[in-house]
mmCIF file of C-alpha atoms and ligand atoms in Angstrom:
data_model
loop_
_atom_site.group_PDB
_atom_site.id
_atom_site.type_symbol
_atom_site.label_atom_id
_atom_site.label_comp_id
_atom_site.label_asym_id
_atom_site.label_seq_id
_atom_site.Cartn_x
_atom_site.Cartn_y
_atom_site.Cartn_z
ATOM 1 C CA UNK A 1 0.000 0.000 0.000
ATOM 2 C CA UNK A 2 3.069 2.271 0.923
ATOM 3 C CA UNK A 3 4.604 1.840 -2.597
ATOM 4 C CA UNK A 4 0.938 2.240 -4.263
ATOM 5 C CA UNK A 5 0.938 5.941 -2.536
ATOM 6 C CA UNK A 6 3.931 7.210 -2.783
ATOM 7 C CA UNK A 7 3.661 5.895 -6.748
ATOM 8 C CA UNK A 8 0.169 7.786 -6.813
ATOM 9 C CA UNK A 9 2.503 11.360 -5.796
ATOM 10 C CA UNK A 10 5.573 10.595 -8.336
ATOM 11 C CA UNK A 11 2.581 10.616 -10.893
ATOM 12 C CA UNK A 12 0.743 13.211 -9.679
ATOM 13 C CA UNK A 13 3.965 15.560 -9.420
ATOM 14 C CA UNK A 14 4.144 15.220 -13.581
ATOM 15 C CA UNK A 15 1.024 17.146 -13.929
ATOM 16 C CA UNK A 16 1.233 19.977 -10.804
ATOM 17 C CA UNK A 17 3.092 22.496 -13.282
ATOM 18 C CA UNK A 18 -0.697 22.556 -15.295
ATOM 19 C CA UNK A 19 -2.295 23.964 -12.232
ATOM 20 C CA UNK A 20 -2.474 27.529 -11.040
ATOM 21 C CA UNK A 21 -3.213 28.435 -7.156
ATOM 22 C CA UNK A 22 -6.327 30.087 -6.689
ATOM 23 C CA UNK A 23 -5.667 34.162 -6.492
ATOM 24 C CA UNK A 24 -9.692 35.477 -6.418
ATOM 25 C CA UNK A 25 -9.196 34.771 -2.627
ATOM 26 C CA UNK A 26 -6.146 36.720 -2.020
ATOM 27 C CA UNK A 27 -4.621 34.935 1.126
ATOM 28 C CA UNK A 28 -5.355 32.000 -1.198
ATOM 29 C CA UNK A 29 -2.374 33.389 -3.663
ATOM 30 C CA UNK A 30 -0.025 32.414 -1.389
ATOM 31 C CA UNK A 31 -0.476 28.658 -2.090
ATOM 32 C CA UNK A 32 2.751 26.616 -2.683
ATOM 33 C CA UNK A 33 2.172 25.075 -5.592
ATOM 34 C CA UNK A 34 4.707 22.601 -5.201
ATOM 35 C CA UNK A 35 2.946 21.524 -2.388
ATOM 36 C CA UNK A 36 1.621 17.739 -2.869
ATOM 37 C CA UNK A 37 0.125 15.057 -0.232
ATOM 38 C CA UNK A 38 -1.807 12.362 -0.014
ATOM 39 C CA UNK A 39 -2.926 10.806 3.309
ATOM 40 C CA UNK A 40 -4.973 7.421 3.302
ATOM 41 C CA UNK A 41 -6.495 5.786 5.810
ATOM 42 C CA UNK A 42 -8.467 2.494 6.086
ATOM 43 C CA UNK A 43 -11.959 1.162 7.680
ATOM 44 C CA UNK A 44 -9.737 -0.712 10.120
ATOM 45 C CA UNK A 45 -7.880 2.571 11.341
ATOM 46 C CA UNK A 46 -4.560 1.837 9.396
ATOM 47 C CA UNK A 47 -2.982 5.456 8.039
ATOM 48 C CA UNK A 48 -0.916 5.507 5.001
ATOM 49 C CA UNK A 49 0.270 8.956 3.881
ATOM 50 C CA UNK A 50 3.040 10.804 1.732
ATOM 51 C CA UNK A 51 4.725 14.183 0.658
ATOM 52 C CA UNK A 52 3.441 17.475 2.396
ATOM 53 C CA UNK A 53 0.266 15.194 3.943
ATOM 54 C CA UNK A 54 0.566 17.592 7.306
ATOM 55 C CA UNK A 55 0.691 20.753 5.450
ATOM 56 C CA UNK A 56 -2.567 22.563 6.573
ATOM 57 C CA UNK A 57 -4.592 24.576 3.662
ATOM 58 C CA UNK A 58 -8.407 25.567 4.241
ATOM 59 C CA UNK A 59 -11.126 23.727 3.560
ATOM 60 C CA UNK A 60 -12.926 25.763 1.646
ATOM 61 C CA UNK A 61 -15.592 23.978 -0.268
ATOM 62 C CA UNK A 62 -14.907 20.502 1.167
ATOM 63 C CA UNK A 63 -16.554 22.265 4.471
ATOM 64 C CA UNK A 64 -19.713 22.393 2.313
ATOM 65 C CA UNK A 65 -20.404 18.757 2.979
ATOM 66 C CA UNK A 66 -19.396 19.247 6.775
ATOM 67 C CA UNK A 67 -22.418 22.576 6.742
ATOM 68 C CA UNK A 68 -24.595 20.372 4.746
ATOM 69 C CA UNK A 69 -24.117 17.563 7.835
ATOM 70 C CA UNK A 70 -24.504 20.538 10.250
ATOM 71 C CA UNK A 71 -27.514 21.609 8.696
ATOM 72 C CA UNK A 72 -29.835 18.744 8.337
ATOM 73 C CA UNK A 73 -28.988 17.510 12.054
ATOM 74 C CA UNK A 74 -29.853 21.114 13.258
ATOM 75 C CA UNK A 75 -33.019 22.083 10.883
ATOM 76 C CA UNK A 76 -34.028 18.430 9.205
ATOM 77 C CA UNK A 77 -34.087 17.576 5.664
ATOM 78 C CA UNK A 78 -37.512 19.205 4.752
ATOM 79 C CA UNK A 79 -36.100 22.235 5.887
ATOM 80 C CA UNK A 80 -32.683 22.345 3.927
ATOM 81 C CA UNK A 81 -34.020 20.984 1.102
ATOM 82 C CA UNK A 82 -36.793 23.684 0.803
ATOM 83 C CA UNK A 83 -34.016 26.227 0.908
ATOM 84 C CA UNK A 84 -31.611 24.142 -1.941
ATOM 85 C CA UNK A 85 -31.997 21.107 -4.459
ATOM 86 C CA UNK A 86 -30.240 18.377 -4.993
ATOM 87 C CA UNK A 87 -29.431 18.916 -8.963
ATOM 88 C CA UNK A 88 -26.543 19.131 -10.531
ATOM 89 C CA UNK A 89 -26.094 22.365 -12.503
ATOM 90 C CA UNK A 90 -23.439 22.141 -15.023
ATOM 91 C CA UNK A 91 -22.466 25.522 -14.623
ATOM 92 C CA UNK A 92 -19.319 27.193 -12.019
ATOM 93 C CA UNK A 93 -18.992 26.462 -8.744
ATOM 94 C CA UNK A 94 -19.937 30.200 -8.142
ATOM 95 C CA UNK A 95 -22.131 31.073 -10.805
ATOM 96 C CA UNK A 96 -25.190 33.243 -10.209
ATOM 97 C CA UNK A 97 -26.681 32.184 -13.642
ATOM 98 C CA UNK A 98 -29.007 29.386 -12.821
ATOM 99 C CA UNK A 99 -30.306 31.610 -9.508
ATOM 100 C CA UNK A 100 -32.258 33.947 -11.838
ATOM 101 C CA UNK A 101 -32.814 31.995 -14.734
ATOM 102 C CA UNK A 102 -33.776 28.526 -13.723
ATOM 103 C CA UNK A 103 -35.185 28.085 -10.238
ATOM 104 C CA UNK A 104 -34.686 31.085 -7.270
ATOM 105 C CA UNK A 105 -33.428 27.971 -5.199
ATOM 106 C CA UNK A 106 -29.597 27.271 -5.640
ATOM 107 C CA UNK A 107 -29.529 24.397 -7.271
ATOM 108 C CA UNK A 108 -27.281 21.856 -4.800
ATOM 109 C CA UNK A 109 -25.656 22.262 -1.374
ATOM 110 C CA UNK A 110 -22.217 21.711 -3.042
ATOM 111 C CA UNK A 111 -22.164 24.434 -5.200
ATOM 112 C CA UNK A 112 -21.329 28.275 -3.308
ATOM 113 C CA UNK A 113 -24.977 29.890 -3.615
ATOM 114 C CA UNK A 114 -26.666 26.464 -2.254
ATOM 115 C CA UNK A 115 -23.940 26.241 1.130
ATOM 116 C CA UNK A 116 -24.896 30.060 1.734
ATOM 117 C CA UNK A 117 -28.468 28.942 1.587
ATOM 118 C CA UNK A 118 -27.125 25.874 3.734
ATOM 119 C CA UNK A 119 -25.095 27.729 6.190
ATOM 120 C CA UNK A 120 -27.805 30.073 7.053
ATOM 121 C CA UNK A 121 -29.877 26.773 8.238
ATOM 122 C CA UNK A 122 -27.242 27.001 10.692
ATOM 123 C CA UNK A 123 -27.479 30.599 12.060
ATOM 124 C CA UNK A 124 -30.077 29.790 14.778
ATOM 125 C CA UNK A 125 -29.034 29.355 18.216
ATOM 126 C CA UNK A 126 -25.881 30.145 20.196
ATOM 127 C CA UNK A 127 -22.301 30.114 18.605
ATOM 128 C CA UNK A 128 -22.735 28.479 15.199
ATOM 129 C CA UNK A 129 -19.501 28.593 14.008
ATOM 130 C CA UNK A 130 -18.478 26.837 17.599
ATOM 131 C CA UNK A 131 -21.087 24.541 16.751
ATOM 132 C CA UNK A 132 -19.637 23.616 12.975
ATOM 133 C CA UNK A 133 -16.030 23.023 14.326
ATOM 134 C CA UNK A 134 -16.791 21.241 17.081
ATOM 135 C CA UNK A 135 -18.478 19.237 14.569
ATOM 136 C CA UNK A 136 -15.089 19.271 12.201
ATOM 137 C CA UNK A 137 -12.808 18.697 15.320
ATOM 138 C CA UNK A 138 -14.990 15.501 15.973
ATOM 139 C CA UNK A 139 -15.459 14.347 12.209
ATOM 140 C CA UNK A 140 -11.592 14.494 11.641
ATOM 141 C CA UNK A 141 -10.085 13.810 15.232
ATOM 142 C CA UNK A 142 -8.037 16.590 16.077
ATOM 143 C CA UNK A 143 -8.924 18.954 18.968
ATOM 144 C CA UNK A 144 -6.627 21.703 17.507
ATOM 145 C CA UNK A 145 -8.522 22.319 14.444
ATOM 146 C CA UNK A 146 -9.202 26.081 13.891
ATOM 147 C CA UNK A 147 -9.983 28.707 11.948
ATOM 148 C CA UNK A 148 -7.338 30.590 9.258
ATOM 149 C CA UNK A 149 -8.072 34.395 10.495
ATOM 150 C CA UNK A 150 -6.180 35.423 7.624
ATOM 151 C CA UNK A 151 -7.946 33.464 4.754
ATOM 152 C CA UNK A 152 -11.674 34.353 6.445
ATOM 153 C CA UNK A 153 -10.635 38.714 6.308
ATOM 154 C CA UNK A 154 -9.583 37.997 2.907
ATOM 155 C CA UNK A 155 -12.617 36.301 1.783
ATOM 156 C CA UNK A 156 -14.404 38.518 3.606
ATOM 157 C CA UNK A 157 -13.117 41.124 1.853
ATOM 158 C CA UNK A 158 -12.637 39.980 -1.258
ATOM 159 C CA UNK A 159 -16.296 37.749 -1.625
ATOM 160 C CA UNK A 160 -18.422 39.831 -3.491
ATOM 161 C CA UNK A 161 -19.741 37.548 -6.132
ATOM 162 C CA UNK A 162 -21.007 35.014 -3.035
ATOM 163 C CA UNK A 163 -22.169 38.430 -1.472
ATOM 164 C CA UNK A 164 -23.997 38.787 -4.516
ATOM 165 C CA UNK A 165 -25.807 35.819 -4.646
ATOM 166 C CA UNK A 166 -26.791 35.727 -0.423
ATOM 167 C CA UNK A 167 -28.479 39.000 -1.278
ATOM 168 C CA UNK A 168 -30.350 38.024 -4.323
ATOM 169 C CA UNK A 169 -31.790 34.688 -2.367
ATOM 170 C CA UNK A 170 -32.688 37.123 0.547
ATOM 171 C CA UNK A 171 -34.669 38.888 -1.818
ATOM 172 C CA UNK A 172 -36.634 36.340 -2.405
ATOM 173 C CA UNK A 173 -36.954 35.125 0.958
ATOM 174 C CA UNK A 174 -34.466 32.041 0.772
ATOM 175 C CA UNK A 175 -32.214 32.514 3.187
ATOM 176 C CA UNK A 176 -33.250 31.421 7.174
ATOM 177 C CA UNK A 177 -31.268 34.531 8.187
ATOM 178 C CA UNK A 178 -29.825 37.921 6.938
ATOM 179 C CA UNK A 179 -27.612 37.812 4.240
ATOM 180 C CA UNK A 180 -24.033 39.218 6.018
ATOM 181 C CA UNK A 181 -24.922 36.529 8.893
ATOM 182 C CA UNK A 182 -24.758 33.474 6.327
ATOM 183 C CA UNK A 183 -21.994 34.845 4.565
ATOM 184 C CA UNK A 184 -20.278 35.367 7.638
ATOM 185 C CA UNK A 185 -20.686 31.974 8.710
ATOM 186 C CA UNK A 186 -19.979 30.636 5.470
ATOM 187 C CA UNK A 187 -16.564 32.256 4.680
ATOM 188 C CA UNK A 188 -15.352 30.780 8.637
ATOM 189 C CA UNK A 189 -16.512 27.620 7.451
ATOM 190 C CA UNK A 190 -14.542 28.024 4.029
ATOM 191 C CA UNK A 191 -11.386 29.373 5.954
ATOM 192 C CA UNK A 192 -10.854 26.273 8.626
ATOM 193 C CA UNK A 193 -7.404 25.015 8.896
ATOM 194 C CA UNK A 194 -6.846 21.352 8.273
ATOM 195 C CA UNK A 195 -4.420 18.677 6.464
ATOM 196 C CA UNK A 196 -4.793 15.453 4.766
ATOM 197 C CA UNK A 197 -5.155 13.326 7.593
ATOM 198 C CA UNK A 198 -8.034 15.176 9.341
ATOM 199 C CA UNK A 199 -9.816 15.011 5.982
ATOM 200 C CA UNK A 200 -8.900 11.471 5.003
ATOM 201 C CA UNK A 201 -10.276 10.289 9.136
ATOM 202 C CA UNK A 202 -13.278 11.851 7.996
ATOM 203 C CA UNK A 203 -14.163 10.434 4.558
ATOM 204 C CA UNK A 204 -13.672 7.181 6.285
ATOM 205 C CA UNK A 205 -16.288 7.790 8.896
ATOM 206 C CA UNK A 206 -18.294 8.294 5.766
ATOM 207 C CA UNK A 207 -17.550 5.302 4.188
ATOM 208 C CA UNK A 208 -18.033 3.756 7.390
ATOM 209 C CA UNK A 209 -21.962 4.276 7.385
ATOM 210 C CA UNK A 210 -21.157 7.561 10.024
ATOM 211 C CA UNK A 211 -19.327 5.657 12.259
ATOM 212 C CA UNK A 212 -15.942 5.898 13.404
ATOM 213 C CA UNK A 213 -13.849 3.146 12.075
ATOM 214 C CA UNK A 214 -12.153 1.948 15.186
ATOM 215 C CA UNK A 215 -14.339 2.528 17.966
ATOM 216 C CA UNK A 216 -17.536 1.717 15.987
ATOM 217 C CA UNK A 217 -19.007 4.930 17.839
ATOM 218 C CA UNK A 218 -21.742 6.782 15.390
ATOM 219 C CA UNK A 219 -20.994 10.140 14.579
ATOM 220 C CA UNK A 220 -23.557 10.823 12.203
ATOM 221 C CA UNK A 221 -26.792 9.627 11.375
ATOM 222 C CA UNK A 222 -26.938 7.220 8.490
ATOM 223 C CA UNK A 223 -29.299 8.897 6.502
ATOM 224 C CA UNK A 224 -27.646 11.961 6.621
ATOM 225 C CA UNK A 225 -24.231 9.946 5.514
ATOM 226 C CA UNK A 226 -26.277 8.683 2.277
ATOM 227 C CA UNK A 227 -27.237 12.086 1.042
ATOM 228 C CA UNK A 228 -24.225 13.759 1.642
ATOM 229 C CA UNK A 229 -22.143 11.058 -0.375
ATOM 230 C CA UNK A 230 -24.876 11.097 -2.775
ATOM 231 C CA UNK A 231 -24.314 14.519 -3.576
ATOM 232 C CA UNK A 232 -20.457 14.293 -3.583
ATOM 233 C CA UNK A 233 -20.830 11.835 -6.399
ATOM 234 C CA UNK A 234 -23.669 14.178 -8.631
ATOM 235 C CA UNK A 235 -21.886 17.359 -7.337
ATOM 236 C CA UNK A 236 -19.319 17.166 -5.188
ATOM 237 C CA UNK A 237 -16.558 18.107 -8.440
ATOM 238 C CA UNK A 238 -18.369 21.549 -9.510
ATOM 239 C CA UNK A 239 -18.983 21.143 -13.464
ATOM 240 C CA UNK A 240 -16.346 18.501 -13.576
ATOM 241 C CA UNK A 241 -18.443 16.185 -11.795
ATOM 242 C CA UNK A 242 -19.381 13.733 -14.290
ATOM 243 C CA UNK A 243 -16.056 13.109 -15.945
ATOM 244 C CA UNK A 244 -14.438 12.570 -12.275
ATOM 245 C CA UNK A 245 -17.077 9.949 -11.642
ATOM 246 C CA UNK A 246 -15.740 8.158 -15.257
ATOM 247 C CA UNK A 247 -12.225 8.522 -14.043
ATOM 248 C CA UNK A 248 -12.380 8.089 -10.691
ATOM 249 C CA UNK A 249 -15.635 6.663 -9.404
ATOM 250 C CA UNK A 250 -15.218 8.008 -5.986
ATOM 251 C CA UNK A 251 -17.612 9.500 -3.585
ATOM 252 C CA UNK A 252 -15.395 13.137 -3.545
ATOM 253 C CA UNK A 253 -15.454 16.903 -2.658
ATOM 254 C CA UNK A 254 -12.769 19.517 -3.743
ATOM 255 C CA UNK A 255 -12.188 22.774 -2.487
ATOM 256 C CA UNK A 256 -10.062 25.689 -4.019
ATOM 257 C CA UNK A 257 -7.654 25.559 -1.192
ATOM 258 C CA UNK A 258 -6.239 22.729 -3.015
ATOM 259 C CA UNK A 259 -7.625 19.130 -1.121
ATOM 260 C CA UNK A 260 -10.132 16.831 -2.740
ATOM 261 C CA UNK A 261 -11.642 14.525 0.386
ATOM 262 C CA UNK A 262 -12.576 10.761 -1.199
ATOM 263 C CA UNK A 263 -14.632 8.222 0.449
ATOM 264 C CA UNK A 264 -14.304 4.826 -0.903
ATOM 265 C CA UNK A 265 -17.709 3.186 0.165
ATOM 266 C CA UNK A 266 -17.137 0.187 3.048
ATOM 267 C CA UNK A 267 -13.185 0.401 2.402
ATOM 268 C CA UNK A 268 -11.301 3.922 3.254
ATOM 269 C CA UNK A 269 -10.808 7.766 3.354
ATOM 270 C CA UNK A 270 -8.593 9.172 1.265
ATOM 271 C CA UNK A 271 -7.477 13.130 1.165
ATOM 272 C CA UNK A 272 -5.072 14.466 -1.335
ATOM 273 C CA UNK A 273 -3.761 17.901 -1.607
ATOM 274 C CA UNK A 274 -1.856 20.130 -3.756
ATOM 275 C CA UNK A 275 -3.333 23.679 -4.381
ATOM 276 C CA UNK A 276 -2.929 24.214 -8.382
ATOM 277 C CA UNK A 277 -6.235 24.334 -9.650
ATOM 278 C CA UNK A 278 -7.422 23.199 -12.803
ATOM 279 C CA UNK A 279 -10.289 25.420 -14.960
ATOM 280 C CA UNK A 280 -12.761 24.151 -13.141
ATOM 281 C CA UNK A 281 -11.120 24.978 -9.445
ATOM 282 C CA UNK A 282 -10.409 21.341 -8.778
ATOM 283 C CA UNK A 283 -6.959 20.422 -7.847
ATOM 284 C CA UNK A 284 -5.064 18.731 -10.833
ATOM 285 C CA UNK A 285 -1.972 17.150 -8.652
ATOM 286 C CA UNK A 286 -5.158 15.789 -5.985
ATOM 287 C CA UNK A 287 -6.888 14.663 -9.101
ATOM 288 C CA UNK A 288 -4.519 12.737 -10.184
ATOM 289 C CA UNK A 289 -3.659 10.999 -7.052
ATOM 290 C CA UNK A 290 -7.170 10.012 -6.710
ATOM 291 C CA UNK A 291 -7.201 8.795 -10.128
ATOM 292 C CA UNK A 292 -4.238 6.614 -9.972
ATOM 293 C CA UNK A 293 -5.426 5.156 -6.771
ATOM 294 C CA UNK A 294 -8.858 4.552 -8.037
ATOM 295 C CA UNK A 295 -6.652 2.362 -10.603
ATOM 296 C CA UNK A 296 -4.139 0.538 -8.951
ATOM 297 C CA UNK A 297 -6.477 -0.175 -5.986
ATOM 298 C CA UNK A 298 -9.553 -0.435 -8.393
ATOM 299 C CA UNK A 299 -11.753 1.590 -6.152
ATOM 300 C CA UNK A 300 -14.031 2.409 -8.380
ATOM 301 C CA UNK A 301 -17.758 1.998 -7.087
ATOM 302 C CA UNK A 302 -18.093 0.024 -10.649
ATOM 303 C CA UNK A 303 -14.877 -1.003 -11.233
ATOM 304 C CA UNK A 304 -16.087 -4.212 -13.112
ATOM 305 C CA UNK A 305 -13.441 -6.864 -14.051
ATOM 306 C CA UNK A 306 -11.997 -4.935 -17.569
ATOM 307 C CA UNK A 307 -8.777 -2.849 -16.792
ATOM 308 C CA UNK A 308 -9.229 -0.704 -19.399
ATOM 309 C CA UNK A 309 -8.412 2.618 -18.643
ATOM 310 C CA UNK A 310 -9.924 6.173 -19.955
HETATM 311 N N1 LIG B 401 -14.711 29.911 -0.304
HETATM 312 C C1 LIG B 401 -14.718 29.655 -1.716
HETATM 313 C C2 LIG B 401 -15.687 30.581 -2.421
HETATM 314 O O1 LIG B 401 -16.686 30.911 -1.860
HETATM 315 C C3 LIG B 401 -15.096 28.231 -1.915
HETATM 316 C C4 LIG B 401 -15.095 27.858 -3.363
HETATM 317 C C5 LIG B 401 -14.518 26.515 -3.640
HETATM 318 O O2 LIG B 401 -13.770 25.933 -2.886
HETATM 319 N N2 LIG B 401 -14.813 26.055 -4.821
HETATM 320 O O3 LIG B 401 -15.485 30.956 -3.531
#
């Protein structure tokens, strides 16, 4: 398994130079993009990682399935899903378009306008960002997870476009909360601090039915597990969903800080990270570990019995 992973890097390290680091999110410039790590670790508890697997990058969209988890144990599912569908859209991971055009309702949870809509599910009550890392400290197993100050000013800042869309679904009397509120919320949950191997102890409590791989303990309700992998699959890639489900054929979620969290169904977590992005805002060198795992370990949810490789 050791060789397999640190194979899966050498490859991946061919294609980094394609990627550029995410600059729309200023603090997000600042990206290494030699940067590249892979941590893996399996239903039994064994951890397998490689390269810069402890450098820490933020989550940003990968914390959409964590708000999405948030959300439906806080509010329910007939609640969240009044407020967001479960479609994919096709378009940008931050496009407007579809907002005016289509339905008012962002379209999925996974894209930015649907986690605004998700995150302000989560407004109610005392200290909701406390509440949504207490819930990523738990989920990934490390007490010292936190927020990046710096990244959350800058997106702050610099967020217009999302601002855009939070006040266009208050218009229309989408959002559970005022607009700055769920943005707020939304760019701490972006900005958390974490490395491979907080993500990678997460995705395999997902593909652990919600339950924590060694001690068997339930940390999330199994329901809520299925739609939140569900979506990963149909949306969890942006617009480059559907070809990473040919390739791949992993349960997955990428964020522009660079990670892409996998959960291989009944087997393992995987995280890979490297923070050049490709058009889409997925990361090409995290891609491309993925990918060659999915291949040498045939992980693929129908990875069938012909080796033939797209
Ligand atoms: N925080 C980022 C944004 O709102 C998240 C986008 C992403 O990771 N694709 O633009």
């Amino acid at each position: 398994m050791q060789q397999t992973i640190d194979d899966a890097l050498a490859y991946a390290r061919g294609f980094i130079k394609e990627g550029k680091v995410a600059t729309y999110i200023p603090e997000l410039a600042k990206g290494n993009p030699d940067h590249v790590g892979v941590c893996l670790v399996t239903k039994k508890g064994e951890t397998y990682h490689a390269g810069d697997w402890q450098q820490e990058f933020t989550m940003q969209s990968i914390s959409k399935t964590m708000s999405l988890i948030l959300a439906l144990e806080l509010v329910g599912y007939d609640k969240v899903f009044s407020k967001v569908g479960v479609e994919p859209t096709g378009d940008a991971f931050n496009s407007i378009v579809k907002l005016e055009t289509k339905t008012l309702h962002p379209l999925n949870p996974m894209i930015n306008a649907g986690a605004i809509a998700t995150a302000s599910c989560c407004v109610g009550g005392e200290d909701p960002f406390g509440r949504f890392l207490d819930l990523v400290r738990t989920l990934c197993g490390r007490d010292t997870i936190t927020l990046n100050e710096a990244v959350y000013l800058s997106e702050k800042k610099a967020g217009m476009r999302n601002r855009a869309m939070a006040y266009l679904m208050q218009s229309e009397n989408i959002l559970e909360c005022d607009a700055e509120e769920a943005l707020d919320l939304y760019f701490k949950m972006c900005s958390v601090s974490i490395h491979t191997q907080d993500l990678a102890n997460y995705a395999v409590i997902l593909a652990n039915d919600g339950c924590h791989p060694v001690t068997g303990e339930r940390i999330v309700e199994s329901w809520i597990v299925r739609i939140v992998k569900t979506l990963m699959v149909t949306c969890g890639m942006y617009d480059g969903s559907g070809e990473f489900a040919i390739k791949v054929g992993i349960p997955a979620k990428s964020g522009v800080g660079g990670g892409i969290v996998a959960s291989v169904e009944g087997q393992m977590g995987i995280a890979a990270f490297c923070p050049g992005l490709d058009a889409k805002g997925n990361s090409i060198g995290a891609y491309r570990i993925l990918e060659y795992l999915s291949r040498h370990l045939n992980l693929h949810y129908f990875a069938g019995t012909d080796k033939k490789v797209v």
